[in-house]
Short mmCIF file of C-alpha atoms (C1' of nucleotides) in Angstrom, two decimals:
data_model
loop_
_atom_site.label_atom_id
_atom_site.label_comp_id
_atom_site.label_asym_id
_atom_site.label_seq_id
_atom_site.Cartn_x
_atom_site.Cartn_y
_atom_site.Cartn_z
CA UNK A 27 -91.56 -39.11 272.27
CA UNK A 28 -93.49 -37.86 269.36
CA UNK A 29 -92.30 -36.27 266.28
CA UNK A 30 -94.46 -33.95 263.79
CA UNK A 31 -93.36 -33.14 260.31
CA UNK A 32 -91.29 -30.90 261.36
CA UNK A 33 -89.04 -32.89 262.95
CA UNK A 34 -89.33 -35.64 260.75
CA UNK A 35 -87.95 -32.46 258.04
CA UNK A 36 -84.78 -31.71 260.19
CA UNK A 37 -83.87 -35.68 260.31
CA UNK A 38 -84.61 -35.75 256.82
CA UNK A 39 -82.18 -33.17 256.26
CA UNK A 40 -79.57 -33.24 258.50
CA UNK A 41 -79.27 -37.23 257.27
CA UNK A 42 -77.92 -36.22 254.13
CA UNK A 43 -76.66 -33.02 254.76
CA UNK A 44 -75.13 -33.58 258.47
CA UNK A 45 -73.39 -29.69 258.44
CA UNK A 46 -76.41 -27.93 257.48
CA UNK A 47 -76.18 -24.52 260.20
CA UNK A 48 -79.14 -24.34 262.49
CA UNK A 49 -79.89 -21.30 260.18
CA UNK A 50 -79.99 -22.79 257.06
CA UNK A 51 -81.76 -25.75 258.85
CA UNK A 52 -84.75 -23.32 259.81
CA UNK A 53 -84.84 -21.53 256.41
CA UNK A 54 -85.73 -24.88 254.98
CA UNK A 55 -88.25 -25.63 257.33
CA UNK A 56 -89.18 -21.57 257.06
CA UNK A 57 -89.54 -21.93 261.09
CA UNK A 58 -87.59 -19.28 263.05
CA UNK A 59 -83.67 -20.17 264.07
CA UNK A 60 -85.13 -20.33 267.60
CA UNK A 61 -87.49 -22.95 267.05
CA UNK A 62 -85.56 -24.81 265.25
CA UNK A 63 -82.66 -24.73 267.27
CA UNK A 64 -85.03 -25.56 270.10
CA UNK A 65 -86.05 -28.90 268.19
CA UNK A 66 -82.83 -29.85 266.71
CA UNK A 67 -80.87 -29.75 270.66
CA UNK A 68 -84.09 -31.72 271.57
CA UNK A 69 -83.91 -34.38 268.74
CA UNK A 70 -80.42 -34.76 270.08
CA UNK A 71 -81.00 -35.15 273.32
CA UNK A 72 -83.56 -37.72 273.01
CA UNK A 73 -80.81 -39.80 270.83
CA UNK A 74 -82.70 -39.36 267.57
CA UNK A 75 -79.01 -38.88 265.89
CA UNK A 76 -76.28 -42.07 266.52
CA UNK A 77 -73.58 -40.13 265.08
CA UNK A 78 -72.28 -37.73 262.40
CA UNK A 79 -69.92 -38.87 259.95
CA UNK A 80 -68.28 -37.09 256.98
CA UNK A 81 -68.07 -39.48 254.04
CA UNK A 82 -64.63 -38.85 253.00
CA UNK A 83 -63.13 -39.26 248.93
CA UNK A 84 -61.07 -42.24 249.55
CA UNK A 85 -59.71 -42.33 246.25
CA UNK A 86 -57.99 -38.72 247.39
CA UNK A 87 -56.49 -40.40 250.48
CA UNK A 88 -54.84 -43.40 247.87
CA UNK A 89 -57.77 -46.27 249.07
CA UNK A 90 -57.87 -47.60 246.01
CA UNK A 91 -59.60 -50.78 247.01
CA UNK A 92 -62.49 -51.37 248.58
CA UNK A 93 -63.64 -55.20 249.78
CA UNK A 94 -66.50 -56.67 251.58
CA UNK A 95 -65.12 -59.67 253.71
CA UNK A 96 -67.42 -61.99 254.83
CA UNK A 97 -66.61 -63.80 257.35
CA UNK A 98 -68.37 -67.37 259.58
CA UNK A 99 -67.08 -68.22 263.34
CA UNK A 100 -66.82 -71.42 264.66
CA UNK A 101 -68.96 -70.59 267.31
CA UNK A 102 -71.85 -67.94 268.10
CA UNK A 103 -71.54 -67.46 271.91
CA UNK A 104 -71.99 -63.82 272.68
CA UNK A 105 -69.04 -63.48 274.46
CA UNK A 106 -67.29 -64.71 271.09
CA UNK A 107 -69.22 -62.34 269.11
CA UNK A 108 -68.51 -59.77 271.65
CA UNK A 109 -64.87 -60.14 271.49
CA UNK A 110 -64.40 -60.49 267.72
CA UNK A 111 -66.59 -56.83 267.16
CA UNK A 112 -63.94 -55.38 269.60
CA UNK A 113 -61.36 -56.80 267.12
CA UNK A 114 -63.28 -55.42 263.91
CA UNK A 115 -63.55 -51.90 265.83
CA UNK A 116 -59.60 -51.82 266.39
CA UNK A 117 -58.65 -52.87 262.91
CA UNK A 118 -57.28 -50.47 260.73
CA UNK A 119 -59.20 -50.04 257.05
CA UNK A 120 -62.46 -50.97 258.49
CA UNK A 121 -65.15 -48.61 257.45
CA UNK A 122 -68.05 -50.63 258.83
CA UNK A 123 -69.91 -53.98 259.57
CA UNK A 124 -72.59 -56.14 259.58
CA UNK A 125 -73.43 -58.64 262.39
CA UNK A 126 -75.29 -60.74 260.52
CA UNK A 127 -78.20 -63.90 260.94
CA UNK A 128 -77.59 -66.64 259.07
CA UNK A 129 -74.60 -68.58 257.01
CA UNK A 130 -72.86 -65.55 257.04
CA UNK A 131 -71.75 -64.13 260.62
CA UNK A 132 -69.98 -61.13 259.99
CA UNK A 133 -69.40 -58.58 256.69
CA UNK A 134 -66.98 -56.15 256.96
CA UNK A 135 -66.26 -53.22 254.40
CA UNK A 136 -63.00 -52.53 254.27
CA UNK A 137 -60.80 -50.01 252.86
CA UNK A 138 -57.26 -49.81 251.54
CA UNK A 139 -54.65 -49.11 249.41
CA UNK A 140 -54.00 -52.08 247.23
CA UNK A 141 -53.89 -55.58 247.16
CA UNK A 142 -50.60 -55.96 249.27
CA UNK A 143 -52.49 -54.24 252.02
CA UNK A 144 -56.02 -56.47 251.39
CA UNK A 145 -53.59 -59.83 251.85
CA UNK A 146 -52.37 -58.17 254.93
CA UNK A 147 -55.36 -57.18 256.50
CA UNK A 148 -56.73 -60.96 256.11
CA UNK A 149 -53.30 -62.90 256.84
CA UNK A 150 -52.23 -60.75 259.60
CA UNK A 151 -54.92 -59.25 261.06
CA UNK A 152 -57.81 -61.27 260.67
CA UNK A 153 -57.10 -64.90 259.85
CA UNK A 154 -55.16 -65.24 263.40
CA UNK A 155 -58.37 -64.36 265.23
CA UNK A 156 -58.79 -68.30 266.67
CA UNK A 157 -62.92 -68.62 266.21
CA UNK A 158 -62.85 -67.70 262.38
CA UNK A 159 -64.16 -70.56 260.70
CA UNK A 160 -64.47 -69.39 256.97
CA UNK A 161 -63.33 -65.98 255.44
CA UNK A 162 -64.84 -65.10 251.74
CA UNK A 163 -63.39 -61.95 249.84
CA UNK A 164 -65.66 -59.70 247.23
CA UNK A 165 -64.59 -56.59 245.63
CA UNK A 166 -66.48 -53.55 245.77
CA UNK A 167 -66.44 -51.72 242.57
CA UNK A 168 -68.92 -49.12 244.01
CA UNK A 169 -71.06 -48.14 246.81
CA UNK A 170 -73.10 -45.41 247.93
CA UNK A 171 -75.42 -44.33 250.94
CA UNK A 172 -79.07 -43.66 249.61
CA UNK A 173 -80.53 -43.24 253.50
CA UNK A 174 -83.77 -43.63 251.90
CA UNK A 175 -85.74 -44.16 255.07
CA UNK A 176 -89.73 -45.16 254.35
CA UNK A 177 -90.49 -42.42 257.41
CA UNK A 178 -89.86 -39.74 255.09
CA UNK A 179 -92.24 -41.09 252.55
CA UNK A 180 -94.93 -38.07 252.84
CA UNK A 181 -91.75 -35.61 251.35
CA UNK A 182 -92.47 -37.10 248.05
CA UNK B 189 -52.38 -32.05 246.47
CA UNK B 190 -50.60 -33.42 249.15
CA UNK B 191 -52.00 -33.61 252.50
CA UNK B 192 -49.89 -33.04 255.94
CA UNK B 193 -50.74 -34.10 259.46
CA UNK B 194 -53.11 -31.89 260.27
CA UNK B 195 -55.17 -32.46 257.18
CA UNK B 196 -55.15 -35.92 258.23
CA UNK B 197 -56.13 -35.12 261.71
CA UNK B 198 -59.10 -32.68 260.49
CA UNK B 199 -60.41 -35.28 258.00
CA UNK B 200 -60.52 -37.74 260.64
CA UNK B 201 -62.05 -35.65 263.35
CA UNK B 202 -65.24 -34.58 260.96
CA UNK B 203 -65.02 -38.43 259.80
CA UNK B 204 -66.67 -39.11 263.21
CA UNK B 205 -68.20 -36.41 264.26
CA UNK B 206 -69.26 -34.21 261.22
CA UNK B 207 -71.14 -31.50 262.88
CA UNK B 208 -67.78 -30.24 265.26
CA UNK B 209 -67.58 -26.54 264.49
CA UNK B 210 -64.01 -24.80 262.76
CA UNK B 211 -63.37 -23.45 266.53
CA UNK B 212 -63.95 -26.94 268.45
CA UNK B 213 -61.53 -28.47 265.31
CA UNK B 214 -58.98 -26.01 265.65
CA UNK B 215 -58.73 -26.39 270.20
CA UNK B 216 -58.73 -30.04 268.90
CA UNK B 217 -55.72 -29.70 266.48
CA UNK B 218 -54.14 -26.73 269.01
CA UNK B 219 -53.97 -24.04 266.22
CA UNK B 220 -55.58 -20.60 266.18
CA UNK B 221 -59.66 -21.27 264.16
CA UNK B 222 -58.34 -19.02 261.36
CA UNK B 223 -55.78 -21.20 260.42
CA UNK B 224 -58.34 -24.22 260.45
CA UNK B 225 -61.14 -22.78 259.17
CA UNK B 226 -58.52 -21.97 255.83
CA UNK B 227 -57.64 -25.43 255.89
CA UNK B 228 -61.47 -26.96 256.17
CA UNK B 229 -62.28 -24.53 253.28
CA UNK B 230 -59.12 -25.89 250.91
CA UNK B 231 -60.15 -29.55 252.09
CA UNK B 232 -63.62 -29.18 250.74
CA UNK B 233 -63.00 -27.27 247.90
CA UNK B 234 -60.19 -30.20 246.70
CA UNK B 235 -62.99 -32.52 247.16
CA UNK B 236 -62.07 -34.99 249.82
CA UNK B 237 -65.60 -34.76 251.21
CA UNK B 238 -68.12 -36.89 249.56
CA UNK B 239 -70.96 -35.94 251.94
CA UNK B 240 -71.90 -35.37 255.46
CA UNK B 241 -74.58 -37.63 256.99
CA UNK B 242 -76.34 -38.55 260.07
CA UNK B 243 -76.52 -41.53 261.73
CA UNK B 244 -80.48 -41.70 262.57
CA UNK B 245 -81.02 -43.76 265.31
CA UNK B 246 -83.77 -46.53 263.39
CA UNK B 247 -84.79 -48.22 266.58
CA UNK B 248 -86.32 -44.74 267.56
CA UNK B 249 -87.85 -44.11 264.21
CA UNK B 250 -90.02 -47.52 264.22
CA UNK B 251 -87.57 -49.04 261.65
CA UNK B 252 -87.05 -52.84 263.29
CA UNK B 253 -86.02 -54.98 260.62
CA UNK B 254 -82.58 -54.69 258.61
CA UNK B 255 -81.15 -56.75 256.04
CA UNK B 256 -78.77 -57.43 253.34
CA UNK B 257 -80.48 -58.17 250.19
CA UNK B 258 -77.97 -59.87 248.18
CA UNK B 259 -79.25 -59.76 244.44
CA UNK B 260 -78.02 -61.33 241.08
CA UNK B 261 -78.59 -59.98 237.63
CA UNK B 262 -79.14 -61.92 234.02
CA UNK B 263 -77.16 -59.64 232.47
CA UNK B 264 -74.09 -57.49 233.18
CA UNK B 265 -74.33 -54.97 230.68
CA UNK B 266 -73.20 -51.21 231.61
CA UNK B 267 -76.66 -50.29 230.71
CA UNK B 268 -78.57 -52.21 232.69
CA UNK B 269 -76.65 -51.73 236.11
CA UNK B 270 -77.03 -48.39 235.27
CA UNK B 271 -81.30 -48.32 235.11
CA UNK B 272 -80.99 -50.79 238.26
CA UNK B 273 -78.85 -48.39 240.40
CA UNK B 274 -80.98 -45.58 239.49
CA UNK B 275 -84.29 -48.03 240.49
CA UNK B 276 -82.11 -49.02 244.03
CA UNK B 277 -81.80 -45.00 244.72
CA UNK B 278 -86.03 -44.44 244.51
CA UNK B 279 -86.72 -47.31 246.91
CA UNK B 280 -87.82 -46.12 249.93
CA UNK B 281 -85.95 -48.18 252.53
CA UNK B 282 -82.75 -48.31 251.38
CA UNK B 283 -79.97 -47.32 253.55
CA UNK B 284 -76.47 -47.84 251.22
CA UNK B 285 -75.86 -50.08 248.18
CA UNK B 286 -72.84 -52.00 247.04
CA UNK B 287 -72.03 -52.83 243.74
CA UNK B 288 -69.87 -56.03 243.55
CA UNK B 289 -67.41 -58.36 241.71
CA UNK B 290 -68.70 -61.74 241.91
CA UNK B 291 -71.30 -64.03 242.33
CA UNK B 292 -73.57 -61.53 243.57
CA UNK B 293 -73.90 -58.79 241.39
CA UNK B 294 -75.42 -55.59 244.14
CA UNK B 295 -75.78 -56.06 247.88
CA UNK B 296 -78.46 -53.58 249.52
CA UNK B 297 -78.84 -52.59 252.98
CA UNK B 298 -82.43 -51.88 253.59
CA UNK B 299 -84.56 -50.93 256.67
CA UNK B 300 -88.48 -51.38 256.99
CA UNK B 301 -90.64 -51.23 259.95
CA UNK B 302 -91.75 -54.93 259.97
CA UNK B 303 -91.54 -58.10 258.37
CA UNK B 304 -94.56 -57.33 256.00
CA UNK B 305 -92.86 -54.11 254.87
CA UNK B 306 -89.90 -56.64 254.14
CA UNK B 307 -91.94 -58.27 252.39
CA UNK B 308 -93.48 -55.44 249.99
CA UNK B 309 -90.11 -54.24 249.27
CA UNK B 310 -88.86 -57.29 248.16
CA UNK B 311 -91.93 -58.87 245.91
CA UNK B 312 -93.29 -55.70 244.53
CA UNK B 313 -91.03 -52.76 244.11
CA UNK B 314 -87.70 -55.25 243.91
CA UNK B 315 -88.92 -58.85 242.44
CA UNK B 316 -90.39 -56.73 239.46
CA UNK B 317 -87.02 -55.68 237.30
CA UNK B 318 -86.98 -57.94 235.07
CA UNK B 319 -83.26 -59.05 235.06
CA UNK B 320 -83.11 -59.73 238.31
CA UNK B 321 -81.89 -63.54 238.74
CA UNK B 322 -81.66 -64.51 242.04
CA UNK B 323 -82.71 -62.77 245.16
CA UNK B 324 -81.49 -63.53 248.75
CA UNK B 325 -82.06 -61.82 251.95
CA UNK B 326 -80.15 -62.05 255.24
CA UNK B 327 -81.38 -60.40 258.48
CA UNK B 328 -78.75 -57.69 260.05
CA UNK B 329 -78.49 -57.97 263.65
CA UNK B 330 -76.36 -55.12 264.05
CA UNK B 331 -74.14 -52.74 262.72
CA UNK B 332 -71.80 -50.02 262.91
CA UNK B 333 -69.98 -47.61 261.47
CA UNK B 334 -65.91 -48.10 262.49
CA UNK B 335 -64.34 -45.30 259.82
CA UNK B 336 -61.23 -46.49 261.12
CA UNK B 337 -58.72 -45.88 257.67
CA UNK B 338 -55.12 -46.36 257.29
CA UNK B 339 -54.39 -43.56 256.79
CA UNK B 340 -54.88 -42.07 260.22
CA UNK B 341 -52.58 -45.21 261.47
CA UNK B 342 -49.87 -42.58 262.61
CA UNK B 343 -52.30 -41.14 265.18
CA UNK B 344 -52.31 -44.43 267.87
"C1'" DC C 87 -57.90 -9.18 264.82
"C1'" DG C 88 -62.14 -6.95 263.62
"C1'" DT C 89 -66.62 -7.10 261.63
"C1'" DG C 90 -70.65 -9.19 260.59
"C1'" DA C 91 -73.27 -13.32 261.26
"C1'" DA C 92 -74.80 -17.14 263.77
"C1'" DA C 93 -75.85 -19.77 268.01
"C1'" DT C 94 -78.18 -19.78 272.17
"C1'" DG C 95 -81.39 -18.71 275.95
"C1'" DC C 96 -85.42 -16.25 277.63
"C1'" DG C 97 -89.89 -13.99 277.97
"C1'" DG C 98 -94.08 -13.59 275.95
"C1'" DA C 99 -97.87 -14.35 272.51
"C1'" DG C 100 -101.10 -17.41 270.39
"C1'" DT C 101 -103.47 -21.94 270.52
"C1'" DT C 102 -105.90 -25.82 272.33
"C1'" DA C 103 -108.01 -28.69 275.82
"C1'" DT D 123 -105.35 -22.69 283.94
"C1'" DA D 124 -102.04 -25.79 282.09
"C1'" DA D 125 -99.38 -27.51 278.38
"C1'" DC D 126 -97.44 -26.55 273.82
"C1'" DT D 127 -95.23 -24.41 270.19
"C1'" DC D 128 -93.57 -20.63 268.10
"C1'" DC D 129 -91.33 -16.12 267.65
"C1'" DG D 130 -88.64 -11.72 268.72
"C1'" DC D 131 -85.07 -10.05 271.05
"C1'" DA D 132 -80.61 -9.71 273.62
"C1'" DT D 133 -76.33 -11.74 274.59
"C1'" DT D 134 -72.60 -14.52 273.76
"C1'" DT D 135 -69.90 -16.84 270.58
"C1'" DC D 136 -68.19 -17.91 266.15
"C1'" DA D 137 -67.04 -17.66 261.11
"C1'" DC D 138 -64.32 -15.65 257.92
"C1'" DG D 139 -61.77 -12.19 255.32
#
DNA sequence: CGTGAAATGCGGAGTTA
DNA sequence: TAACTCCGCATTTCACG
């Protein structure tokens, strides 16, 4: 499928500003709420958008610490890999991960609410997985989505 | 403020799916869309959302290559990870930063169309601040977004 | 719960090949 | 004519006080 500026505009947008109304949406683009509305349920159904996620304050919720664990399996067979992102997605704290190439297999960004909880989450929760080979701990002191992408280069 | 279940359960329905309207969260929660929309409003207001974004789907956008560049500074003055997170936020191609304790000092998460586009981003818009140390890149194979926090533990 | 506003779907106009 | 894209309008649905 082939996207003009215009849609190109309401990715832009929507990336950074996911509960934008169709309205608004089209007042930006100065297109009328029809059209846009037209283009926005088509981007959607063509699976332009992977999902829509509200970036929540977690120092308001009491996460206080925030870790990127990095971690190497023994082995690299898929069904191994397979199995172990099933783990990450059922682990609670995780806010995302990286399948990685390289030394490093997997990073995970983590979440919670102090250091009793970090030693916990790797003791208890991920340590007993049988495959992990190496596990390395680094703090986050801060992080921040840019969503930068290079397609939206001509906006500048 | 103090936060009660249905806060909780709000926060973590947008979490994942940011664009769900007051009336789909409040059939969701099983109270009347007055009473949720009131509650949405205080929850914003307070703060506890940092931002709404979309998930673009890069495959579809002719973005093929992420990675993790790790990176190491000379120096850790305030000052100077200051003027190098405001450089990291005008590079086109980065998705999300992380500023870290440890050996490496910032690890970005960057998406380019191709291997030459890698390539530019590293030697000539990242190579060239001059207190960079050490550079190194690791290919992403995949990744995801789990937004799975403790907090909402109670729910399972 | 009511009012005003927005989402949504349709027909038609303008454009291009 | 056929294929596209946009808009105006009418209806349904929702936000919000």
């Amino acid at each position: 499928m082939k996207l003009d500026q215009k849609d190109i505009q309401i990715l832009n947008l929507l990336q950074n500003n996911a509960r934008l109304s169709n309205k608004e949406v089209a007042a930006e683009l100065d297109i009328a709420p029809s059209t846009c509305h037209e283009r926005l349920k088509r981007l959607t159904r063509e699976g332009f958008f992977k999902a829509f996620n509200a970036d929540l304050n977690l120092k308001k919720l009491g996460i206080n610490v925030q870790v990127i664990v990095a971690i190497r399996l023994k082995k690299h067979e898929r069904e191994i890999i397979n199995s172990f992102i099933k783990r990450i997605r059922t682990l609670k704290g995780v806010i995302k991960f990286y399948h990685m190439a390289g030394d490093t297999d997997f990073m995970i960004h983590i979440g919670v609410k102090d250091s009793d909880d970090l030693r916990s989450f790797i003791l208890d929760k991920l340590a007993n997985f049988s495959y992990i080979d190496h596990i390395e701990t680094a703090m986050i002191f801060y992080d921040e989505c840019v969503c930068n992408l290079s397609i939206f280069e001509s906006e500048n």
